[in-house]
Coordinates of C-alpha atoms in Angstrom, one line a residue:
M5 CA 24.9 9.9 -23.1
I6 CA 25.2 9.1 -26.6
P7 CA 21.5 9.2 -27.8
Q8 CA 21.3 6.5 -31.1
P9 CA 17.7 6.3 -33.0
S10 CA 15.9 4.3 -30.4
H11 CA 18.9 3.3 -27.9
V12 CA 21.1 4.9 -25.2
F13 CA 24.3 4.5 -23.7
L14 CA 25.4 5.6 -20.3
R15 CA 28.6 5.1 -19.0
H16 CA 28.9 4.2 -15.3
V17 CA 32.7 5.1 -14.0
T18 CA 32.2 3.9 -10.5
L19 CA 30.5 0.1 -12.0
Q20 CA 33.1 -0.1 -14.9
T21 CA 30.3 -0.9 -17.4
T22 CA 27.8 0.9 -20.2
F23 CA 24.4 0.9 -19.6
K24 CA 22.2 0.3 -22.9
G25 CA 19.1 2.2 -22.6
I26 CA 16.0 3.5 -24.5
E27 CA 14.3 6.3 -25.6
H28 CA 11.0 6.1 -23.5
P29 CA 8.2 5.9 -25.9
I30 CA 6.5 9.4 -24.3
S31 CA 10.0 10.9 -24.8
T32 CA 10.0 13.9 -26.7
S33 CA 12.2 16.9 -27.5
D34 CA 10.7 18.9 -24.9
T35 CA 10.8 16.0 -22.0
P36 CA 13.0 13.8 -23.4
I37 CA 12.7 10.6 -21.2
L38 CA 15.4 7.8 -21.1
Q39 CA 14.7 4.3 -19.5
F40 CA 17.0 1.2 -18.1
R41 CA 15.4 -2.0 -17.6
G42 CA 16.4 -4.9 -16.0
I43 CA 19.1 -3.6 -14.0
K44 CA 20.2 -6.5 -11.6
Y45 CA 20.6 -5.0 -8.2
A46 CA 21.4 -8.5 -6.3
S47 CA 22.0 -12.2 -6.7
V48 CA 20.6 -14.8 -4.9
P49 CA 23.3 -17.5 -4.0
A50 CA 20.4 -20.3 -3.0
R51 CA 16.6 -20.5 -2.3
F52 CA 15.9 -18.9 1.3
R53 CA 19.2 -17.2 1.6
Q54 CA 20.1 -13.4 2.0
S55 CA 20.4 -11.8 -1.3
K56 CA 24.4 -10.5 -2.0
L57 CA 24.5 -6.4 -3.5
C58 CA 25.4 -6.8 -7.2
T59 CA 28.2 -4.8 -7.5
T60 CA 30.2 -6.1 -11.0
Y61 CA 28.8 -6.0 -14.1
P62 CA 30.2 -7.4 -18.2
P63 CA 31.3 -4.5 -20.2
V64 CA 27.7 -3.6 -21.8
V65 CA 24.6 -3.7 -19.6
D66 CA 21.7 -4.3 -22.0
S67 CA 18.5 -2.7 -20.4
T68 CA 16.3 -2.2 -23.4
R69 CA 14.3 -5.3 -21.9
Y70 CA 13.0 -5.9 -18.7
G71 CA 14.2 -8.5 -16.5
P72 CA 12.9 -12.0 -15.7
I73 CA 10.7 -11.9 -12.6
C74 CA 9.7 -14.3 -10.0
P75 CA 7.9 -17.4 -11.0
Q76 CA 4.5 -17.0 -10.3
R77 CA 1.0 -17.9 -11.6
G78 CA 0.4 -16.3 -15.2
Q79 CA -3.4 -14.4 -14.2
R80 CA -3.8 -11.2 -14.0
T81 CA -2.4 -9.3 -11.3
V82 CA -5.1 -8.1 -8.1
E83 CA -4.6 -4.3 -9.5
E84 CA -5.6 -5.6 -12.7
E85 CA -8.3 -7.0 -11.6
L86 CA -9.7 -4.0 -9.2
L87 CA -9.8 -2.1 -12.1
G88 CA -12.6 -3.5 -13.8
L89 CA -11.9 -2.8 -17.2
P90 CA -12.0 -6.1 -19.7
E91 CA -9.0 -8.2 -20.0
A92 CA -8.9 -7.3 -23.8
D93 CA -8.5 -3.5 -22.7
L94 CA -5.7 -4.3 -20.6
P95 CA -1.8 -3.9 -21.7
R96 CA -0.1 -8.0 -22.1
Q97 CA 3.1 -8.4 -20.8
C98 CA 4.8 -11.9 -20.9
F99 CA 8.2 -12.0 -18.9
L100 CA 10.7 -14.6 -18.2
Q101 CA 10.7 -16.2 -14.8
D102 CA 13.5 -16.9 -12.6
E103 CA 13.8 -17.6 -9.4
F104 CA 17.5 -16.7 -9.0
E105 CA 17.6 -13.7 -11.6
C106 CA 14.4 -12.0 -10.5
L107 CA 15.9 -9.1 -8.2
N108 CA 16.2 -6.4 -11.0
L109 CA 14.9 -2.6 -11.2
N110 CA 13.8 0.0 -13.7
I111 CA 15.2 3.4 -14.2
T112 CA 13.3 6.3 -15.5
C113 CA 14.9 9.7 -15.3
P114 CA 15.1 13.0 -17.4
A115 CA 17.8 12.6 -20.6
H116 CA 21.1 14.8 -20.2
Q117 CA 21.6 14.2 -16.7
N118 CA 25.1 13.6 -14.6
S119 CA 26.2 12.7 -11.0
E120 CA 26.2 16.3 -10.3
S121 CA 22.7 16.9 -11.2
R122 CA 21.4 15.2 -8.0
L123 CA 18.1 15.0 -8.9
P124 CA 15.6 13.5 -6.1
V125 CA 15.0 9.6 -6.3
M126 CA 11.7 8.2 -5.9
V127 CA 11.7 4.1 -5.5
W128 CA 8.0 2.3 -5.7
I129 CA 7.3 -0.4 -3.7
H130 CA 4.7 -2.4 -5.4
G131 CA 1.5 -3.9 -3.2
G132 CA -0.4 -6.9 -4.9
G133 CA 0.5 -9.2 -2.0
N134 CA 3.8 -8.0 -3.5
G135 CA 2.8 -10.5 -6.4
G136 CA 2.8 -9.1 -10.2
C137 CA 6.2 -7.5 -10.5
G138 CA 7.9 -3.7 -10.7
S139 CA 8.1 -3.7 -14.7
S140 CA 4.3 -3.9 -14.5
W141 CA 2.8 -1.6 -17.2
M142 CA 0.7 0.4 -14.4
Y143 CA 3.7 1.3 -12.6
D144 CA 5.9 2.7 -15.6
G145 CA 7.5 5.9 -14.3
G146 CA 7.4 7.7 -17.8
S147 CA 4.0 9.9 -16.9
L148 CA 5.4 11.1 -13.2
V149 CA 8.6 11.9 -14.6
R150 CA 7.5 13.7 -17.5
R151 CA 5.3 15.7 -15.5
S152 CA 8.3 16.6 -12.7
M153 CA 9.9 17.7 -16.0
C154 CA 7.0 20.1 -17.0
I155 CA 6.7 21.3 -13.9
G156 CA 10.6 22.1 -13.3
K157 CA 11.2 19.6 -10.4
P158 CA 12.3 17.1 -12.1
I159 CA 12.6 13.5 -10.6
I160 CA 14.4 9.3 -11.4
M161 CA 12.2 7.5 -10.4
I162 CA 13.0 3.5 -9.8
T163 CA 10.8 0.2 -9.6
I164 CA 12.1 -2.6 -8.0
K165 CA 11.3 -6.0 -8.4
L166 CA 10.4 -8.3 -5.2
G167 CA 9.9 -11.9 -4.6
Y168 CA 7.7 -14.8 -2.8
F169 CA 8.3 -16.8 0.2
G170 CA 10.5 -14.1 1.9
F171 CA 8.6 -14.8 5.3
A172 CA 10.3 -18.5 4.7
A173 CA 11.2 -18.6 8.4
S174 CA 12.2 -21.8 10.8
P175 CA 15.2 -22.7 13.1
S176 CA 16.7 -25.0 10.7
I177 CA 16.4 -22.0 8.1
A178 CA 18.1 -19.6 10.4
E179 CA 20.9 -22.3 11.4
D180 CA 21.3 -22.3 7.5
N181 CA 21.7 -18.8 7.2
R182 CA 24.0 -18.5 9.9
L183 CA 26.3 -21.2 8.5
A184 CA 26.2 -19.1 5.5
G185 CA 27.5 -15.9 7.4
D186 CA 23.9 -14.2 7.2
E187 CA 22.7 -12.6 9.8
G188 CA 18.2 -13.0 10.8
V189 CA 16.2 -14.8 8.9
G190 CA 13.5 -14.3 6.3
N191 CA 12.2 -11.2 5.0
Y192 CA 14.0 -12.3 1.7
G193 CA 12.8 -14.7 -1.3
P194 CA 12.8 -14.9 -4.8
Y195 CA 9.0 -16.1 -5.4
C196 CA 6.0 -14.8 -6.0
S197 CA 2.5 -16.3 -6.0
C198 CA -0.4 -14.0 -6.4
S199 CA -4.2 -15.3 -7.9
P200 CA -6.1 -12.6 -7.3
S201 CA -9.5 -14.7 -7.5
S202 CA -7.7 -16.3 -4.1
P203 CA -8.3 -14.2 -1.0
P204 CA -5.5 -11.7 0.2
Q205 CA -4.5 -13.5 3.3
T206 CA -2.7 -15.9 0.4
Y207 CA -0.4 -13.4 -1.3
S208 CA 2.7 -14.0 -0.8
P209 CA 4.8 -12.1 2.0
T210 CA 7.1 -9.3 1.6
G211 CA 10.9 -9.7 0.6
L212 CA 12.2 -6.6 3.3
R213 CA 15.7 -7.5 3.1
D214 CA 15.7 -7.7 -0.8
Q215 CA 13.9 -4.1 -0.9
R216 CA 16.7 -3.3 1.9
T217 CA 19.8 -4.5 -0.7
A218 CA 17.6 -2.7 -3.6
L219 CA 17.8 0.6 -1.6
E220 CA 21.6 -0.2 -0.9
W221 CA 22.1 -0.2 -4.6
V222 CA 20.4 2.8 -5.3
H223 CA 22.5 4.6 -2.3
E224 CA 26.0 3.7 -3.9
F225 CA 25.1 3.9 -8.1
I226 CA 22.1 6.2 -8.5
S227 CA 24.1 9.6 -8.8
E228 CA 26.0 8.5 -12.2
F229 CA 22.2 8.3 -13.4
G230 CA 21.5 11.8 -11.9
G231 CA 19.9 11.1 -8.7
D232 CA 20.4 12.3 -5.4
P233 CA 21.7 9.1 -3.0
E234 CA 20.9 11.4 -0.2
N235 CA 17.6 12.1 -1.2
V236 CA 15.1 9.1 -1.8
T237 CA 11.6 8.9 -1.1
L238 CA 10.5 5.6 -0.6
F239 CA 6.4 5.3 -1.8
G240 CA 4.3 2.0 -2.2
S241 CA 1.1 0.9 -1.7
S242 CA -1.1 -1.9 -0.1
T243 CA 1.2 -4.4 0.9
G244 CA 4.3 -2.2 -0.3
A245 CA 3.5 0.4 1.9
A246 CA 3.3 -2.1 4.7
D247 CA 6.8 -3.1 3.8
I248 CA 7.7 1.0 3.7
V249 CA 6.2 1.0 7.3
H250 CA 8.6 -1.9 8.3
H251 CA 11.4 0.0 7.0
L252 CA 10.7 2.7 8.8
Y253 CA 11.0 0.7 12.2
S254 CA 13.6 -1.5 11.3
S255 CA 17.0 -1.8 13.3
A256 CA 18.8 -1.0 9.7
N257 CA 17.0 2.4 9.3
K258 CA 17.7 3.3 12.5
R259 CA 21.2 2.8 12.1
H260 CA 21.9 3.9 8.8
P261 CA 18.7 5.1 6.7
L262 CA 18.5 4.6 3.1
F263 CA 15.7 7.0 2.2
A264 CA 14.9 10.4 3.5
R265 CA 11.2 10.1 3.2
A266 CA 8.2 8.2 2.0
I267 CA 4.6 8.3 1.3
I268 CA 2.4 5.2 2.6
Q269 CA -0.8 4.4 0.7
S270 CA -3.6 2.4 1.9
A271 CA -1.0 0.3 3.6
I272 CA -2.2 -3.2 4.7
V273 CA -0.3 -3.2 7.9
N274 CA -0.4 -6.6 10.4
H275 CA 0.3 -6.2 14.2
N276 CA 0.5 -9.9 14.4
V277 CA 4.0 -10.7 12.9
P278 CA 5.1 -13.8 13.6
S279 CA 8.3 -14.9 15.3
V280 CA 10.7 -17.6 13.8
H281 CA 9.2 -20.6 15.2
A282 CA 5.9 -19.4 14.6
A283 CA 7.1 -19.0 10.5
G284 CA 8.3 -22.1 10.9
W285 CA 4.9 -24.2 11.6
Q286 CA 3.3 -21.9 8.7
I287 CA 6.0 -23.2 6.2
S288 CA 5.6 -26.6 7.5
R289 CA 1.9 -26.5 7.6
A290 CA 2.0 -25.0 3.6
L291 CA 4.0 -27.6 2.3
S292 CA 3.1 -30.6 4.6
P293 CA 1.5 -32.4 1.2
Y294 CA 5.6 -32.7 0.0
R295 CA 7.0 -34.0 3.2
A296 CA 9.7 -31.3 3.2
S297 CA 10.8 -30.9 6.5
T298 CA 14.6 -30.1 5.7
V299 CA 16.2 -27.4 3.6
E300 CA 17.4 -29.7 1.4
Q301 CA 14.4 -31.2 1.1
L302 CA 12.4 -27.3 0.7
R303 CA 15.1 -26.3 -2.1
A304 CA 14.2 -29.3 -4.0
I305 CA 10.5 -28.9 -4.3
R306 CA 10.8 -27.0 -8.1
S307 CA 9.7 -23.0 -8.0
D308 CA 6.6 -23.5 -10.1
T309 CA 5.4 -25.8 -7.4
L310 CA 6.0 -23.5 -5.0
A311 CA 4.4 -20.7 -6.8
D312 CA 1.2 -22.2 -6.4
I313 CA 0.9 -22.8 -3.0
P314 CA -1.1 -20.4 -0.5
C315 CA 1.2 -19.1 1.6
P316 CA -0.3 -16.0 4.4
V317 CA 1.6 -13.0 4.2
R318 CA 3.9 -12.0 6.9
A319 CA 7.1 -10.3 7.6
V320 CA 9.2 -12.4 10.1
D321 CA 9.9 -11.3 13.7
D322 CA 13.5 -12.6 13.7
G323 CA 14.7 -10.2 16.5
V324 CA 17.4 -9.0 14.0
F325 CA 15.4 -6.9 11.6
F326 CA 12.8 -5.1 13.4
Q327 CA 14.0 -2.3 16.2
N328 CA 13.1 -3.5 19.9
G329 CA 9.6 -2.1 20.8
W330 CA 8.3 -1.3 17.4
R331 CA 4.6 -2.5 17.6
E332 CA 4.6 -0.6 20.8
A333 CA 5.7 2.6 19.6
M334 CA 3.0 2.4 16.2
F335 CA 0.1 0.5 17.7
P336 CA -1.6 1.8 21.0
P337 CA -2.1 -1.1 23.9
A338 CA -5.6 -2.7 24.5
E339 CA -7.3 -0.6 27.4
A340 CA -8.6 -3.2 29.4
D341 CA -9.9 -1.0 32.1
E342 CA -12.1 0.7 29.4
I343 CA -13.7 -2.2 27.8
E344 CA -16.2 -2.1 30.2
R345 CA -17.1 1.4 29.4
I346 CA -17.5 1.1 25.6
P347 CA -21.2 2.3 25.0
Q348 CA -23.4 -0.5 24.6
D349 CA -26.3 1.5 22.8
R350 CA -27.0 2.3 19.3
N351 CA -25.4 5.6 19.1
L352 CA -22.2 4.4 18.3
T353 CA -23.9 3.9 14.8
A354 CA -24.3 8.0 14.9
L355 CA -20.3 7.6 14.1
R356 CA -20.9 6.1 11.0
F357 CA -23.2 9.2 9.3
G358 CA -23.6 12.6 8.3
V359 CA -23.3 15.0 5.4
R360 CA -20.1 16.6 4.6
K361 CA -19.7 20.2 4.5
L362 CA -16.5 21.0 3.1
K363 CA -14.5 24.1 3.7
S364 CA -12.7 26.6 1.5
R365 CA -9.4 25.4 0.6
S366 CA -5.7 26.7 1.9
P367 CA -2.8 27.9 -0.4
H368 CA -0.1 25.5 -1.5
P369 CA 2.9 26.8 0.5
N370 CA 6.3 26.8 -0.9
S371 CA 8.4 26.1 2.6
R372 CA 10.5 23.4 2.7
V373 CA 10.4 20.3 5.1
Q374 CA 12.1 20.7 8.1
Q375 CA 13.8 17.6 9.4
S376 CA 12.8 17.2 13.1
P377 CA 16.1 16.2 15.4
T378 CA 13.8 13.3 16.5
S379 CA 15.7 10.2 15.6
G380 CA 13.7 7.1 14.2
L381 CA 11.0 8.2 11.8
Q382 CA 11.4 9.9 8.4
P383 CA 8.6 12.6 7.3
L384 CA 5.7 10.7 5.8
I385 CA 2.9 11.5 3.8
I386 CA -0.1 8.5 4.3
G387 CA -3.5 7.9 3.8
D388 CA -6.2 5.5 2.5
C389 CA -9.0 5.4 -0.3
A390 CA -12.4 5.7 1.0
C391 CA -13.3 1.8 -0.5
D392 CA -10.0 0.3 0.4
S393 CA -12.0 -3.2 1.6
D394 CA -13.6 -3.7 -1.8
L395 CA -10.2 -5.5 -2.2
W396 CA -12.1 -8.2 0.1
S397 CA -15.7 -7.9 -1.4
S398 CA -15.7 -11.0 -2.9
S399 CA -14.7 -13.5 -0.1
T400 CA -17.0 -11.6 2.5
S401 CA -20.3 -12.1 0.1
D402 CA -20.8 -15.3 1.7
W403 CA -21.3 -13.5 4.9
A404 CA -25.0 -14.3 6.9
A405 CA -25.6 -11.5 9.6
S406 CA -25.9 -14.9 11.8
G407 CA -22.6 -16.2 10.9
V408 CA -20.8 -12.6 11.3
V409 CA -22.3 -12.5 14.8
R410 CA -21.4 -16.2 15.7
R411 CA -17.6 -15.5 14.6
L412 CA -17.4 -11.8 16.6
R413 CA -18.5 -13.6 19.7
A414 CA -16.2 -16.6 18.7
I415 CA -13.1 -14.3 18.4
C416 CA -13.7 -11.6 21.2
Q417 CA -14.6 -14.3 23.7
S418 CA -16.6 -11.7 25.4
L419 CA -20.1 -10.4 24.9
N420 CA -19.7 -6.9 26.0
K421 CA -16.8 -6.8 23.4
A422 CA -18.5 -8.5 20.3
T423 CA -21.7 -6.0 21.1
A424 CA -19.7 -3.0 20.7
L425 CA -18.7 -4.3 17.0
L426 CA -21.7 -5.1 15.9
N427 CA -23.7 -1.9 17.6
A428 CA -20.7 0.0 16.3
Y429 CA -21.2 -1.2 12.5
D430 CA -24.8 -1.6 12.8
I431 CA -24.9 -5.1 12.2
A432 CA -27.8 -7.6 13.7
P433 CA -28.5 -11.5 13.3
H434 CA -31.3 -11.2 11.0
M435 CA -30.5 -8.8 8.4
T436 CA -30.0 -9.2 4.7
D437 CA -29.7 -5.5 3.0
Q438 CA -26.6 -4.1 3.3
L439 CA -25.0 -6.4 5.4
S440 CA -21.9 -6.8 3.2
E441 CA -21.6 -3.0 3.5
R442 CA -21.6 -3.2 7.5
V443 CA -19.0 -6.3 7.1
L444 CA -16.5 -4.3 4.6
E445 CA -17.1 -1.3 6.8
L446 CA -15.7 -3.1 9.9
I447 CA -12.7 -4.5 7.5
E448 CA -11.8 -1.2 6.3
D449 CA -11.5 0.3 9.7
A450 CA -9.8 -2.8 11.0
R451 CA -7.3 -3.8 8.4
I452 CA -6.6 -0.3 7.0
S453 CA -8.0 2.8 7.7
W454 CA -7.2 2.3 12.0
P455 CA -4.0 1.1 11.3
T456 CA -3.3 4.1 9.2
E457 CA -4.3 6.4 12.0
C458 CA -2.0 4.3 14.0
V459 CA 1.0 5.4 12.2
Y460 CA 0.0 8.5 11.5
Q461 CA -0.2 9.4 15.1
A462 CA 2.9 7.0 16.2
A463 CA 5.0 9.6 13.4
Q464 CA 3.6 12.6 15.4
R465 CA 4.6 11.2 18.5
A466 CA 8.0 10.7 17.0
G467 CA 8.3 14.2 16.5
Q468 CA 8.4 13.8 12.8
P469 CA 6.3 15.8 10.1
V470 CA 3.6 14.0 8.5
W471 CA 0.9 15.1 6.0
R472 CA -2.7 13.0 6.0
Y473 CA -4.7 12.6 2.8
V474 CA -8.1 11.4 2.2
F475 CA -8.4 9.6 -1.7
D476 CA -12.0 9.7 -2.2
Q477 CA -11.9 10.0 -5.8
E478 CA -13.9 8.1 -8.0
G479 CA -12.0 5.1 -10.2
P480 CA -12.7 5.8 -13.7
A481 CA -13.8 2.3 -14.4
R482 CA -16.1 1.4 -11.9
G483 CA -17.3 4.4 -9.9
V484 CA -16.4 4.0 -6.4
P485 CA -12.6 4.9 -4.7
H486 CA -11.6 1.1 -4.8
H487 CA -8.5 0.1 -3.4
T488 CA -5.8 1.1 -6.0
A489 CA -7.5 3.6 -7.5
D490 CA -5.3 5.8 -6.4
L491 CA -2.6 4.6 -8.4
I492 CA -4.6 5.1 -11.6
Y493 CA -4.4 9.1 -11.4
L494 CA -0.8 8.6 -10.0
F495 CA 1.1 7.0 -12.5
D496 CA -1.5 8.0 -15.7
N497 CA -1.1 4.7 -17.3
V498 CA -4.3 2.9 -17.3
P499 CA -6.5 3.3 -20.5
L500 CA -9.8 5.1 -19.2
P501 CA -13.3 4.6 -20.4
L502 CA -13.6 8.7 -19.8
S503 CA -16.9 10.4 -20.6
P504 CA -16.6 13.5 -22.7
T505 CA -15.1 16.4 -21.2
S506 CA -17.5 18.7 -19.6
S507 CA -16.6 21.9 -18.4
P508 CA -16.0 22.4 -14.1
L509 CA -18.9 23.3 -11.8
S510 CA -18.6 26.7 -10.2
F511 CA -19.6 25.6 -6.6
A512 CA -19.0 27.1 -3.4
A513 CA -16.6 25.7 -0.8
D514 CA -19.5 24.6 1.2
D515 CA -21.5 23.4 -1.3
L516 CA -19.0 21.2 -2.9
P517 CA -20.5 17.5 -3.1
S518 CA -19.1 14.8 -1.1
L519 CA -19.4 11.4 0.2
P520 CA -21.6 10.6 3.4
S521 CA -19.7 10.9 7.1
S522 CA -20.1 10.2 10.5
E523 CA -22.4 12.7 11.8
A524 CA -26.1 11.6 12.0
S525 CA -28.5 10.0 14.4
S526 CA -29.3 6.3 15.0
M527 CA -32.7 5.3 15.3
G528 CA -34.1 2.0 17.4
N529 CA -33.8 0.4 20.4
P530 CA -30.0 -0.4 22.2
V531 CA -28.8 -4.1 21.6
T532 CA -27.7 -5.8 24.6
P533 CA -25.6 -8.6 25.2
S534 CA -28.0 -11.1 25.8
D535 CA -30.4 -10.1 22.9
I536 CA -29.1 -8.7 19.7
G537 CA -32.0 -7.6 18.0
A538 CA -32.7 -6.3 14.3
L539 CA -31.1 -2.7 13.7
N540 CA -32.7 -0.2 11.3
E541 CA -31.2 -0.8 8.0
D542 CA -32.8 2.6 6.4
R543 CA -29.6 4.6 6.3
F544 CA -27.5 6.2 3.9
D545 CA -24.7 4.0 2.4
Y546 CA -21.4 5.1 3.3
C547 CA -20.0 3.4 0.1
S548 CA -22.2 1.9 -2.5
R549 CA -19.9 -0.8 -4.1
G550 CA -21.2 -1.2 -7.4
L551 CA -23.9 0.3 -6.5
P552 CA -25.6 3.8 -7.0
F553 CA -22.7 6.1 -5.2
G554 CA -23.6 7.6 -2.1
G555 CA -27.3 7.4 -2.9
W556 CA -26.8 9.2 -5.9
A557 CA -26.5 8.4 -9.1
R558 CA -23.2 6.6 -9.6
P559 CA -20.7 9.5 -10.9
I560 CA -19.4 9.8 -14.3
V561 CA -15.3 10.7 -14.2
D562 CA -15.0 12.5 -17.3
E563 CA -11.7 14.2 -18.5
W564 CA -12.0 17.2 -16.2
S565 CA -12.2 15.3 -12.8
Y566 CA -9.5 12.6 -14.3
T567 CA -6.8 15.8 -15.0
R568 CA -7.9 18.0 -11.7
V569 CA -7.1 14.7 -9.7
R570 CA -3.8 13.5 -11.1
D571 CA -2.1 16.8 -11.3
A572 CA -3.0 17.1 -7.8
I573 CA -1.5 14.1 -6.6
Q574 CA 1.5 13.9 -9.0
T575 CA 2.2 17.4 -7.9
R576 CA 2.3 17.1 -4.3
W577 CA 4.1 13.4 -4.7
I578 CA 6.6 15.5 -6.3
A579 CA 7.0 18.5 -4.5
F580 CA 7.5 16.1 -1.5
A581 CA 9.9 14.2 -3.0
W582 CA 12.0 17.6 -3.4
G583 CA 11.7 18.2 -0.1
E584 CA 9.0 21.1 0.0
R585 CA 5.9 20.6 2.0
P586 CA 2.8 18.9 -0.3
W587 CA 0.1 21.2 1.7
D588 CA -0.5 23.0 4.9
N589 CA -0.9 20.4 7.6
S590 CA -1.1 23.0 10.5
R591 CA -3.9 22.5 13.3
G592 CA -4.5 19.1 11.7
K593 CA -5.4 19.8 8.3
V594 CA -6.0 17.0 5.5
F595 CA -5.7 16.8 2.0
V596 CA -8.9 15.7 0.1
F597 CA -8.7 14.2 -3.4
G598 CA -12.1 13.3 -4.6
P599 CA -15.1 12.9 -5.1
E600 CA -15.7 14.0 -8.3
G601 CA -12.7 16.0 -9.1
E602 CA -12.8 17.4 -6.0
T603 CA -9.0 18.4 -4.3
G604 CA -7.9 20.8 -1.5
E605 CA -6.5 21.2 1.9
R606 CA -9.3 20.5 4.2
S607 CA -9.5 21.3 7.6
A608 CA -9.6 18.7 10.5
G609 CA -13.1 18.4 11.2
I610 CA -13.6 17.7 7.4
F611 CA -11.4 14.5 8.1
E612 CA -14.1 13.3 11.1
G613 CA -16.5 13.1 8.7
R614 CA -14.4 11.5 5.9
R615 CA -13.0 8.9 8.2
R616 CA -14.7 7.3 11.3
R617 CA -12.1 8.5 13.8
K618 CA -14.4 9.4 16.8
L619 CA -15.8 5.4 16.1
W620 CA -12.3 4.5 16.0
E621 CA -11.5 6.1 19.7
K622 CA -14.7 5.1 21.2
V623 CA -14.7 1.3 20.2
L624 CA -11.3 0.3 18.6
R625 CA -8.9 1.6 20.9
P626 CA -10.2 0.1 24.2
L627 CA -10.1 -3.3 22.4
G628 CA -6.8 -3.4 20.8
I629 CA -5.1 -3.3 17.5
E630 CA -4.5 -7.0 18.2
L631 CA -8.3 -8.3 18.5
V632 CA -9.3 -5.6 16.1
Q633 CA -7.0 -6.9 13.0
K634 CA -7.9 -10.5 14.1
V635 CA -11.7 -9.8 13.6
G636 CA -10.8 -7.6 10.3
T637 CA -9.1 -10.8 9.1
E638 CA -11.2 -13.4 10.4
L639 CA -14.1 -11.7 8.0
S640 CA -12.1 -10.5 5.3
N641 CA -11.6 -14.6 4.7
G642 CA -15.0 -15.2 4.4
P643 CA -17.2 -17.4 6.4
G644 CA -15.5 -20.9 5.0
L645 CA -18.2 -23.8 4.5
G646 CA -21.1 -24.3 7.6
S647 CA -20.4 -20.9 9.0
R648 CA -22.4 -18.6 6.8

C-alpha cells in the first residue's frame, strides 16, 4: 500500500486490479485506518433475478466514494427515528440510487496489512427492515476497528448493501429463474422501501441470496486486504439479525459455511415464512393497482414506483434456501394437550414484576472457543434490548383495551388461550392507564424476546457454544433501552447529548440499580373466560417509554456510563471475532449491559429477573410460536379503523 495525502492504493493480485481508497477520518499515526468504499461485489442481470458474483474489475477501482444504494424514499431511516435526536443534529448523506448497481460493500481495515496478516473479519448486516443501507454513518466501522487496534486484536469490518423486493417470488418468477439457470426463487432483490412513519410490517424483505453472494466475495477476495476468509463473524441487528438466523438454517450453510460464528442482536424472526405461492399472492395484492400480472409487466414498473409500495417483510421458503425441518429445529411446537392446563388466574402476572438483586461479576475468561463436533449452527452471541417493542409504540398507541381483548379472542379462537394471554400481561377490557405498556410487553415477548430465547435454546440443543446477553442500558437521548440502543454504543458514531462526566458510584454488587423484574405478587380476583374483569393497574412499570424510568427519575447517561458500556460491548464482540470466549457462560450465566453503566457477568437467576422467561414457559410455549407471533404481529400493526 502506498499512502498519499488522503488516498491509499491496494494492489489486488487475484483480481488484477488496484483499489483506490482513503485514510479513514479518525485515522492517526498510532492507529492508521483505511477505508475502501463502494466495492461492487455482485451484478444484477435483471429485476427478480439472482445476483452474480463480481470477479472482473477495471485496472483501477475508485473506492473513495460510497456506491449507489437501492431505490428508496428519501426519509430518515428507522434507526435515526429511534435515536430520538433532532434531525439537525444528525449527519446527512446523499447517495445515488440504482437498482442494478446497488450491491456493493465497504471495507474498513488497519493499514499495512497483506495476505499474510489473516485478521478476523466482521461482516455487518444492517436492520431497519433492510431499509437504509450499509453505508449509513451509523454503521461506519472506524471506531470499532480503532478499538480493536488499541486492545491489540485488530479486525477488518465490512458493511454490505442490500436490496428491496427480495421476497419477490411466484410460480411465474420461479419459472423465469429456472429458464435463466437459477435454482430457487425469492430472497434476493434490488430495491429498498422503508418509511419510518409506517408500521414495521411494511418494511422491505431480506435479500438473503445477495448476502450469501457478498459472503462468497469476502471468502474469495478479502485475504489481500489482510483478512482471514476462514475467520468471518457475521453480526447484525433487527431484521438484519433475523437474516443471520435464516443463514444459520440455510441449506448452503450446512453444505459450505462461509462464516465461523455469528452475533444476533434483537432479531425480528418470523416463524411464518411464506411459500412461493403465498409470496406470489402477496405480490399480486401489492401490485394490483398497477395491473402487473406477468414477469415482463413487473419489470416494466418504474423502480421509484416500486420503492413506494408497502410490501410485507418475508423471506421465502422456496424449498431450496432453507434446510428441511428448520422451523421445527428452531421453534418449539404448540403443546395442545397443555392448553387446558394454562393457569387462568391472575397469579400469572406475578411473573412480570419484582426487584432485581444483582450478584458479583465474574472474571473475563481468556480461553478460546472450541468448535462443537455437531454439524449445523455456528457459535453464537445472542440477546435483545429491554424495550425493543418501542419500535411499534406509534402504531400501538391507538389501541383501546376492549379492542385488544376482542382482537386476541378473534386470533386465538379460544377463550382459554385468549384469557391466559390477557391475564399474563394484566390486560382488562376497561383499563386505560398503562394499557400501551402492557400491549408493548406482549409484543416484545411475542416478536423479539421469546423468539430470541427459542434461537438460543435451539443452539444449545445443537451442541454449539452460545452466549446470552441482555442490553438494558439507556439510549443517551431518550433515556430508555430502546430498539437499536445497543448500536449507539457498539459503533460509537452517534452525536450524543451526554451529561457532564460524573464519578462512578461505588456500590456493592447486591446494591446495583436495576430494572424491575418478574418476581412480585399480583392482587385482585381471577379473570375468567366468561367475565374478564378490570385488572389492578397500580404496579411498577417494566419499562416506561418516555416517562420516568421504572418509577425513578429518568436516568442521565453520563460520559462514564457511556464509555463503560461502549468499551464492554466493543471489547467482547471483538474478542468473539478472535475466537475467544466473550464471557463465562457456564451454568447459564449471561452478560448484562446496563442500566446506568452496569456491565458484567450475572447468574442465570439474574436473567430471570431481566426477562419474563417463566411467563414464556408457562404461557407462550403451550400456545406455540405460530399463534404467539400472529398475536404479536396483529397488535403491532395497530387497531385499524373501527377496531379501537
